[in-house]
Coordinates of C-alpha atoms in Angstrom, one line a residue:
M1 CA 0.0 -0.1 -0.1
V2 CA 1.4 3.5 -1.0
I3 CA -0.4 6.6 -0.5
R4 CA 1.5 10.1 -1.3
R5 CA 0.6 13.7 -0.9
V6 CA 3.2 16.6 -1.9
L7 CA 3.9 19.0 0.9
A8 CA 4.6 22.3 0.9
P9 CA 8.2 23.2 -1.0
R10 CA 9.8 24.3 2.1
I11 CA 10.4 22.3 5.3
D12 CA 13.0 23.4 7.6
F13 CA 13.9 20.3 10.0
G14 CA 17.0 22.3 11.3
A15 CA 14.8 23.2 14.4
L16 CA 14.2 19.4 15.2
R17 CA 18.0 18.9 14.5
R18 CA 18.7 21.5 17.2
E19 CA 16.2 20.4 19.5
L20 CA 17.6 16.9 19.4
K21 CA 21.2 18.2 19.8
L22 CA 22.3 16.2 16.7
P23 CA 25.8 16.6 15.9
E24 CA 26.6 18.6 12.5
Q25 CA 30.0 17.2 11.7
F26 CA 32.7 14.7 13.1
P27 CA 35.5 16.1 15.2
P28 CA 38.6 16.6 13.2
A29 CA 40.5 13.7 14.9
A30 CA 37.6 11.1 14.1
Q31 CA 37.3 12.5 10.5
R32 CA 40.9 12.3 10.0
E33 CA 40.8 8.6 11.2
A34 CA 37.9 7.6 9.1
D35 CA 39.9 9.1 6.0
E36 CA 43.0 7.3 6.7
A37 CA 41.0 4.1 7.4
A38 CA 39.0 4.4 4.0
S39 CA 42.2 4.8 2.0
A40 CA 44.3 2.0 3.8
P41 CA 44.4 -1.6 1.9
L42 CA 42.2 -4.3 3.1
P43 CA 43.7 -6.4 5.8
P44 CA 44.3 -10.1 5.0
A45 CA 41.3 -12.3 4.9
A46 CA 39.5 -15.1 3.4
D47 CA 38.9 -14.4 -0.3
R48 CA 35.3 -14.7 -1.1
T49 CA 35.1 -12.5 -4.1
D50 CA 34.1 -15.4 -6.2
V51 CA 30.7 -15.7 -4.6
E52 CA 28.1 -13.7 -6.4
F53 CA 26.7 -11.6 -3.4
V54 CA 24.1 -8.8 -3.8
T55 CA 22.7 -6.3 -1.7
L56 CA 18.9 -5.6 -1.0
D57 CA 17.9 -2.3 0.6
P58 CA 15.3 0.6 0.2
V59 CA 16.1 2.6 -2.9
G60 CA 18.9 5.0 -3.0
S61 CA 20.4 3.5 0.2
R62 CA 24.4 4.0 0.3
D63 CA 25.1 2.5 3.7
L64 CA 25.1 -1.1 2.7
D65 CA 25.5 -3.4 5.8
Q66 CA 24.6 -6.9 4.3
A67 CA 25.0 -8.7 1.1
M68 CA 23.7 -12.2 0.5
H69 CA 24.0 -15.3 -1.6
L70 CA 21.4 -18.2 -1.2
G71 CA 21.9 -21.7 -2.6
R72 CA 21.0 -25.3 -2.3
R73 CA 22.9 -27.7 -0.5
P74 CA 21.8 -31.7 -0.1
G75 CA 18.7 -31.9 2.0
G76 CA 18.2 -28.3 2.4
Y77 CA 19.9 -24.5 1.9
R78 CA 22.9 -22.6 2.2
V79 CA 22.7 -18.9 3.3
R80 CA 25.7 -16.8 2.9
Y81 CA 25.3 -13.4 4.5
A82 CA 28.2 -10.8 4.5
I83 CA 28.0 -8.0 6.9
A84 CA 30.4 -4.9 6.5
D85 CA 33.3 -5.6 8.7
V86 CA 33.2 -2.2 10.4
A87 CA 35.9 -3.1 13.2
T88 CA 38.6 -3.2 10.4
H89 CA 38.2 0.6 9.9
V90 CA 37.5 1.9 13.6
R91 CA 40.7 1.7 15.9
P92 CA 39.9 0.8 19.7
G93 CA 40.5 3.6 21.7
G94 CA 40.8 6.2 19.0
A95 CA 39.0 9.5 18.4
L96 CA 36.7 7.7 15.8
E97 CA 35.5 4.9 18.4
E98 CA 35.1 7.7 20.8
E99 CA 32.7 9.6 18.7
T100 CA 30.6 6.6 17.6
W101 CA 29.8 6.0 21.4
R102 CA 28.6 9.7 21.6
R103 CA 26.3 9.0 18.5
G104 CA 25.2 5.4 19.2
Q105 CA 23.6 5.0 15.9
T106 CA 22.4 6.6 12.6
V107 CA 19.7 9.0 12.7
Y108 CA 17.6 9.3 9.7
L109 CA 15.9 12.6 8.8
P110 CA 14.3 13.6 5.5
D111 CA 16.8 16.0 4.8
G112 CA 19.8 13.7 5.4
N113 CA 20.9 11.4 8.0
V114 CA 23.3 11.9 11.0
P115 CA 25.6 9.0 10.4
L116 CA 27.2 6.8 13.1
H117 CA 30.4 6.7 11.1
P118 CA 31.9 9.4 8.6
H119 CA 30.5 9.2 4.9
T120 CA 34.0 8.1 3.8
L121 CA 33.5 4.7 5.5
S122 CA 29.6 4.6 6.2
E123 CA 28.9 5.3 2.4
G124 CA 32.4 4.5 0.9
A125 CA 35.2 2.2 2.0
A126 CA 33.0 0.1 4.5
S127 CA 29.8 0.0 2.7
L128 CA 29.3 -3.0 0.6
L129 CA 28.6 -1.0 -2.8
P130 CA 28.6 -3.1 -6.0
G131 CA 31.8 -3.8 -8.1
Q132 CA 34.1 -3.1 -5.0
D133 CA 36.4 -5.3 -2.9
R134 CA 35.2 -4.8 0.5
A135 CA 36.0 -6.4 4.3
A136 CA 33.3 -8.3 5.4
V137 CA 32.3 -10.8 8.4
L138 CA 30.9 -13.8 6.5
W139 CA 28.2 -15.8 8.0
T140 CA 27.5 -19.3 6.2
I141 CA 24.4 -20.9 7.6
D142 CA 23.3 -24.2 6.6
L143 CA 19.6 -24.9 6.8
D144 CA 17.7 -28.3 6.7
A145 CA 14.7 -28.7 4.1
D146 CA 12.6 -27.1 6.8
G147 CA 14.7 -23.8 7.3
G148 CA 16.3 -25.3 10.8
I149 CA 20.0 -24.4 11.6
V150 CA 22.2 -27.4 11.0
A151 CA 25.6 -25.6 10.9
V152 CA 27.0 -22.2 11.1
E153 CA 30.5 -20.8 10.0
L154 CA 32.0 -17.5 10.7
E155 CA 34.8 -16.0 9.1
R156 CA 36.3 -12.5 8.2
A157 CA 36.3 -12.3 4.4
R158 CA 37.0 -10.3 1.4
V159 CA 34.0 -10.1 -0.7
R160 CA 32.4 -8.4 -3.7
S161 CA 28.9 -7.2 -4.6
R162 CA 27.6 -7.8 -7.9
A163 CA 24.5 -5.7 -7.7
Q164 CA 22.6 -3.3 -5.5
L165 CA 19.2 -4.2 -5.5
D166 CA 16.0 -2.4 -4.1
Y167 CA 12.9 -3.8 -2.4
R168 CA 10.4 -2.4 -5.3
G169 CA 12.6 -4.1 -8.2
V170 CA 13.2 -7.5 -6.6
Q171 CA 9.4 -7.7 -5.8
A172 CA 8.5 -7.0 -9.4
D173 CA 11.2 -9.3 -10.2
A174 CA 9.8 -12.0 -8.1
E175 CA 6.2 -11.5 -9.5
A176 CA 7.6 -11.8 -12.8
G177 CA 9.5 -15.1 -12.1
R178 CA 12.7 -13.6 -13.1
L179 CA 14.8 -13.0 -9.8
P180 CA 18.6 -12.9 -10.2
E181 CA 20.3 -16.2 -9.2
P182 CA 21.8 -15.0 -6.0
I183 CA 18.6 -14.4 -4.3
A184 CA 16.4 -16.6 -6.4
L185 CA 15.4 -18.7 -3.2
L186 CA 14.6 -15.6 -1.0
P187 CA 10.6 -16.4 -1.2
E188 CA 11.3 -20.0 -0.6
I189 CA 13.6 -19.6 2.3
G190 CA 11.8 -16.6 3.6
A191 CA 8.3 -18.5 3.7
L192 CA 10.2 -21.3 5.3
L193 CA 11.6 -19.2 8.0
T194 CA 8.2 -17.1 8.7
A195 CA 6.6 -20.3 9.2
R196 CA 9.2 -21.6 11.6
G197 CA 9.0 -18.3 13.5
L198 CA 5.1 -18.4 13.9
R199 CA 5.3 -22.1 15.2
R200 CA 7.8 -20.9 18.0
G201 CA 5.5 -17.8 18.9
A202 CA 7.0 -15.0 16.8
M203 CA 5.0 -11.9 16.3
N204 CA 5.1 -9.1 13.8
L205 CA 2.7 -6.1 13.5
P206 CA 1.8 -5.8 9.9
L207 CA 1.1 -1.9 9.9
P208 CA 2.2 0.3 7.2
E209 CA 4.8 3.0 8.0
Q210 CA 4.8 6.6 7.6
D211 CA 7.7 8.4 6.2
V212 CA 8.6 11.8 4.6
E213 CA 10.4 11.8 1.4
P214 CA 11.9 14.3 -1.0
D215 CA 9.9 15.1 -4.0
G216 CA 11.6 17.7 -6.5
D217 CA 11.8 20.9 -4.4
G218 CA 9.3 19.6 -1.9
W219 CA 8.3 16.7 0.2
R220 CA 5.7 14.0 0.1
L221 CA 4.2 12.1 3.1
V222 CA 4.2 8.2 2.4
L223 CA 2.3 5.7 3.9
R224 CA 3.9 2.1 2.9
G225 CA 3.2 -1.4 3.8
P226 CA 6.2 -3.9 3.5
V227 CA 6.3 -5.9 0.2
P228 CA 6.7 -9.6 0.6
M229 CA 10.3 -9.5 -0.5
E230 CA 11.1 -7.1 2.2
D231 CA 9.7 -9.4 4.6
H232 CA 11.6 -12.3 3.3
N233 CA 15.1 -10.2 3.5
A234 CA 14.1 -9.4 7.2
Q235 CA 13.9 -13.1 7.8
I236 CA 17.5 -13.7 6.8
S237 CA 18.7 -11.1 9.2
L238 CA 16.5 -12.6 11.9
L239 CA 18.2 -16.0 11.2
T240 CA 21.6 -14.5 11.7
G241 CA 20.8 -12.6 14.6
M242 CA 19.4 -15.9 16.3
A243 CA 22.7 -17.9 15.1
A244 CA 24.9 -15.1 16.9
A245 CA 22.5 -15.3 20.1
D246 CA 23.3 -19.1 20.2
I247 CA 27.2 -18.6 19.9
M248 CA 27.3 -16.0 22.4
L249 CA 25.0 -18.0 25.0
A250 CA 26.9 -21.2 24.5
G251 CA 30.0 -19.0 25.2
R252 CA 28.4 -17.3 28.3
V253 CA 29.4 -13.7 27.0
G254 CA 27.4 -11.4 24.9
L255 CA 25.0 -8.8 24.2
L256 CA 21.4 -9.8 23.5
R257 CA 18.4 -7.9 22.2
T258 CA 15.8 -8.7 24.6
M259 CA 12.0 -8.5 25.1
P260 CA 9.8 -10.1 27.7
P261 CA 7.1 -12.3 26.4
P262 CA 3.6 -10.9 26.4
K263 CA 1.8 -11.4 29.9
P264 CA -1.1 -13.7 29.8
E265 CA -3.5 -11.1 31.1
A266 CA -2.2 -8.7 28.3
V267 CA -3.2 -11.7 25.7
Q268 CA -6.4 -12.0 27.3
R269 CA -7.3 -8.5 27.2
L270 CA -6.5 -8.7 23.4
R271 CA -8.5 -11.9 23.0
T272 CA -11.5 -10.1 24.5
A273 CA -10.9 -7.2 22.1
A274 CA -10.9 -9.2 19.3
A275 CA -14.7 -10.1 18.9
P276 CA -16.1 -6.7 19.1
L277 CA -13.9 -5.9 16.3
G278 CA -15.0 -8.5 14.0
V279 CA -11.8 -10.7 14.3
D280 CA -12.2 -14.2 14.4
W281 CA -9.4 -15.7 16.6
P282 CA -9.7 -19.5 16.7
A283 CA -8.6 -21.5 19.7
G284 CA -5.2 -22.7 19.6
M285 CA -4.0 -19.8 17.3
S286 CA -1.2 -18.0 18.6
V287 CA -1.1 -14.3 18.3
G288 CA 1.4 -14.1 15.5
E289 CA -0.3 -16.3 13.3
L290 CA -3.4 -14.1 13.7
L291 CA -1.6 -11.0 13.0
A292 CA -0.2 -12.5 9.9
G293 CA -3.3 -13.1 8.5
L294 CA -5.0 -9.8 8.9
D295 CA -5.4 -6.9 6.4
A296 CA -4.1 -3.7 7.6
S297 CA -6.0 -1.6 5.3
E298 CA -9.3 -2.8 6.9
P299 CA -10.1 -0.3 9.7
R300 CA -11.1 -3.1 12.1
A301 CA -8.1 -5.2 11.8
A302 CA -5.8 -2.3 11.7
A303 CA -7.3 -1.1 15.1
F304 CA -6.7 -4.6 16.4
I305 CA -3.2 -4.7 15.3
D306 CA -2.7 -1.2 17.1
Q307 CA -4.1 -2.8 20.3
A308 CA -1.6 -5.8 19.7
A309 CA 1.2 -3.2 19.8
E310 CA 0.8 -3.4 23.6
L311 CA 2.2 -7.0 23.7
M312 CA 5.5 -5.8 22.4
R313 CA 6.8 -3.6 25.2
G314 CA 10.0 -3.6 26.9
A315 CA 12.6 -4.2 24.3
G316 CA 16.3 -3.7 25.4
Y317 CA 19.7 -5.0 25.3
T318 CA 21.0 -7.3 27.9
A319 CA 24.7 -8.0 28.4
F320 CA 26.1 -10.9 30.4
D321 CA 29.4 -12.5 31.2
G322 CA 29.7 -15.8 32.9
E323 CA 26.3 -16.1 34.3
L324 CA 23.6 -16.4 31.8
P325 CA 20.6 -13.8 31.7
E326 CA 17.6 -14.8 33.6
Q327 CA 15.4 -13.8 30.5
P328 CA 17.4 -14.3 27.3
G329 CA 14.6 -14.5 24.7
H330 CA 13.1 -11.7 22.5
G331 CA 9.1 -11.9 22.8
G332 CA 8.9 -10.7 19.3
V333 CA 11.2 -13.2 17.5
G334 CA 10.1 -16.1 19.8
A335 CA 13.8 -17.1 20.5
A336 CA 17.2 -15.7 21.8
Y337 CA 18.4 -13.0 19.3
A338 CA 21.0 -10.3 18.9
H339 CA 21.8 -7.4 16.9
V340 CA 24.6 -8.2 14.4
T341 CA 23.6 -7.2 10.8
A342 CA 24.0 -3.3 10.7
P343 CA 27.3 -2.2 12.2
L344 CA 27.3 0.7 9.8
R345 CA 24.3 2.1 11.6
R346 CA 24.3 0.8 15.0
L347 CA 27.1 0.7 17.6
A348 CA 26.2 -2.5 19.5
D349 CA 26.6 -4.7 16.2
R350 CA 30.4 -4.1 16.0
Y351 CA 31.0 -5.5 19.3
V352 CA 28.7 -8.2 19.3
T353 CA 30.5 -9.4 15.9
E354 CA 33.8 -9.4 17.5
V355 CA 32.4 -11.7 20.7
C356 CA 30.9 -14.0 18.0
L357 CA 33.9 -14.1 15.9
A358 CA 36.3 -15.1 19.0
L359 CA 33.9 -17.7 20.4
H360 CA 33.4 -19.2 17.2
A361 CA 37.3 -19.5 16.8
G362 CA 37.6 -20.4 20.2
R363 CA 39.6 -17.4 20.8
E364 CA 39.5 -15.3 23.8
V365 CA 37.0 -12.2 23.2
P366 CA 39.3 -9.0 22.7
D367 CA 39.3 -7.0 25.9
W368 CA 38.0 -4.0 24.0
A369 CA 34.9 -5.7 22.9
R370 CA 34.2 -7.6 26.3
T371 CA 34.7 -4.3 28.5
A372 CA 32.2 -2.7 26.2
L373 CA 29.4 -5.0 26.7
P374 CA 27.8 -4.0 29.7
K375 CA 28.1 -0.2 28.9
L376 CA 26.3 -0.9 25.5
P377 CA 22.6 -1.1 27.1
E378 CA 22.4 2.4 28.1
V379 CA 23.9 3.9 25.4
M380 CA 21.9 2.1 22.7
A381 CA 18.7 2.8 24.9
V382 CA 19.7 6.8 24.8
T383 CA 20.3 6.7 21.3
D384 CA 17.2 4.7 20.6
R385 CA 15.0 7.4 21.9
T386 CA 16.8 10.2 20.0
A387 CA 16.3 8.2 16.7
G388 CA 12.8 7.6 17.6
A389 CA 12.1 11.2 18.5
A390 CA 13.9 12.3 15.2
T391 CA 11.4 10.0 13.0
R392 CA 8.3 11.1 14.9
G393 CA 9.3 14.6 14.8
A394 CA 9.9 14.6 11.1
I395 CA 6.6 13.2 10.5
E396 CA 4.6 15.3 13.0
L397 CA 6.2 18.4 11.4
A398 CA 5.2 17.1 7.9
E399 CA 1.7 16.5 8.8
A400 CA 1.3 19.9 10.3
V401 CA 2.9 21.7 7.4
L402 CA 0.7 19.6 5.2
L403 CA -2.5 20.5 6.8
A404 CA -1.9 24.1 8.1
H405 CA -4.2 25.6 5.6
R406 CA -7.0 23.0 6.0
V407 CA -8.1 23.7 9.5
G408 CA -12.0 23.5 9.8
E409 CA -12.0 20.9 7.0
T410 CA -13.5 17.6 7.6
F411 CA -12.1 14.1 6.7
D412 CA -12.6 10.4 6.8
A413 CA -10.9 8.5 8.9
A414 CA -10.4 4.9 10.8
V415 CA -10.4 5.1 14.7
L416 CA -7.5 2.9 15.7
D417 CA -7.3 3.5 19.3
V418 CA -9.6 4.9 22.2
D419 CA -8.9 6.2 25.6
A420 CA -9.6 3.4 28.2
P421 CA -8.2 4.3 31.7
P422 CA -8.2 1.6 33.9
S423 CA -11.0 3.0 36.3
G424 CA -13.3 3.4 33.2
E425 CA -13.5 7.0 33.9
A426 CA -11.8 9.8 31.9
K427 CA -9.3 11.4 33.6
P428 CA -10.0 15.2 34.9
G429 CA -9.8 17.8 32.4
R430 CA -9.2 15.5 29.6
E431 CA -12.0 15.1 26.8
P432 CA -12.5 11.6 25.9
G433 CA -10.9 10.6 22.4
G434 CA -8.3 8.4 20.7
T435 CA -6.2 8.1 17.8
V436 CA -7.6 8.3 14.2
A437 CA -5.7 7.6 10.6
L438 CA -7.0 9.5 8.0
D439 CA -7.9 7.9 4.6
E440 CA -5.9 10.8 2.9
P441 CA -3.8 12.4 3.4
P442 CA -2.0 9.8 5.4
V443 CA -1.8 11.3 9.0
R444 CA -2.3 9.7 12.1
A445 CA -3.1 12.0 15.0
R446 CA -5.0 12.4 18.3
C447 CA -9.1 13.3 17.8
V448 CA -11.4 14.4 20.5
G449 CA -15.1 13.2 20.8
E450 CA -16.7 9.9 21.2
L451 CA -15.2 7.1 19.1
P452 CA -16.1 3.8 18.0
L453 CA -12.9 1.5 17.8
G454 CA -12.5 0.1 14.4
E455 CA -14.9 2.1 12.4
R456 CA -14.8 5.0 10.2
V457 CA -15.9 8.4 11.1
R458 CA -15.9 11.9 10.0
V459 CA -13.3 14.1 11.6
R460 CA -12.9 17.8 11.6
L461 CA -9.3 19.4 11.9
V462 CA -9.3 21.8 14.5
T463 CA -5.2 22.3 15.0
A464 CA -2.3 22.3 12.5
D465 CA 0.6 24.1 14.0
P466 CA 4.1 23.7 12.5
A467 CA 5.8 25.3 15.1
Q468 CA 4.6 23.1 17.8
R469 CA 4.4 20.0 15.4
K470 CA 0.9 19.4 16.6
V471 CA -2.3 18.1 14.5
A472 CA -5.6 17.6 16.3
F473 CA -9.1 16.6 15.2
E474 CA -12.4 16.4 16.7
R475 CA -15.3 14.1 15.7
A476 CA -17.4 16.0 13.2

């Protein structure tokens, strides 16, 4: 699903950058280290340039963390997943490492990103751009016929991507039956991995995402649901993250991405909400299986999915060394899982990769990586909040600019959520209301009034203030 609307030609995201105190440039010493690393020859590593890797990312991406090649093996499949070897470019204890700890992760804004690493690395020498020899950490994961892991190999390697593919293009190729050979098996393997995930209790919220994109001299607000090939691609990343978690748990040292499983009472509340929304929830069907079959373009289904988001709270990072964590799993994945596939964009992945490389080879984990583990959860939590605030702030600003000249107009909308305080009584001074999603333009905002959950209503725009990045409606 894609809905677009061109916005006003001028939107200044500078105030948002200043509000979030996003850095404008790298310190000279850090930039100098990055430039020197970018011009240095690649370190010795296994030569895997004969493998025809390809990358698969959104259109226009330059910070390419992953490249893949999928093939068959006797009794199953072989997944080769090359991850940018950022640690070969960042010196422990140097000015660049220090700056990456300050940034934590790449922050994306419509008018340009605030990268974790200087562009000479993140969009240059460390990025798995096509036709270039690059340093990578290569995961080779053998699967059986049902998608279960039977063997994992891990090595530093030199790789060369043959093509930079994008989701829209490969989806069209898949529908036409002409996927390139390196990813021809992606729909088959992705479907197997998805099915395995649902059986172990994995959950995914199939809601479309809002985004703000350049459009000539202006901007467009986009509501986009993932295409199937994007979901299949995500399964390869999840597979690698689970393999990394298994290595670290066996070695009793590492950093996991964790989330508690849904509480039984929360699942029961969601089950209670299903019938009034017309959602058929058969006995014995898991939450993940139910969500996977819903159509988010249907208002009642969208409202149910929004309610299901309450089950996926509390995600974070858990470091351990010696004693295994009490709760090592990730409720959304349905298994132990680690972030390891995006080191150009996420600080933690660089250190997790080094831990996995050492454990797999039977070596001691480098001190610089081991001592970093207990400090990473807080850094990642803080920068997660910053990145989330940047995404939300950009969308809220775009919505306010788009609607600023339409105050007083009415729109068709779907009710996604309604206020429901535990006491059953509205908070003093707060009008009843909830969250609505406009049919067009694709805006999601607060609306006051008595709202029927999962139904379509007419709403009137009462506020659209770009200065405060605020949009509000009332039921018409």
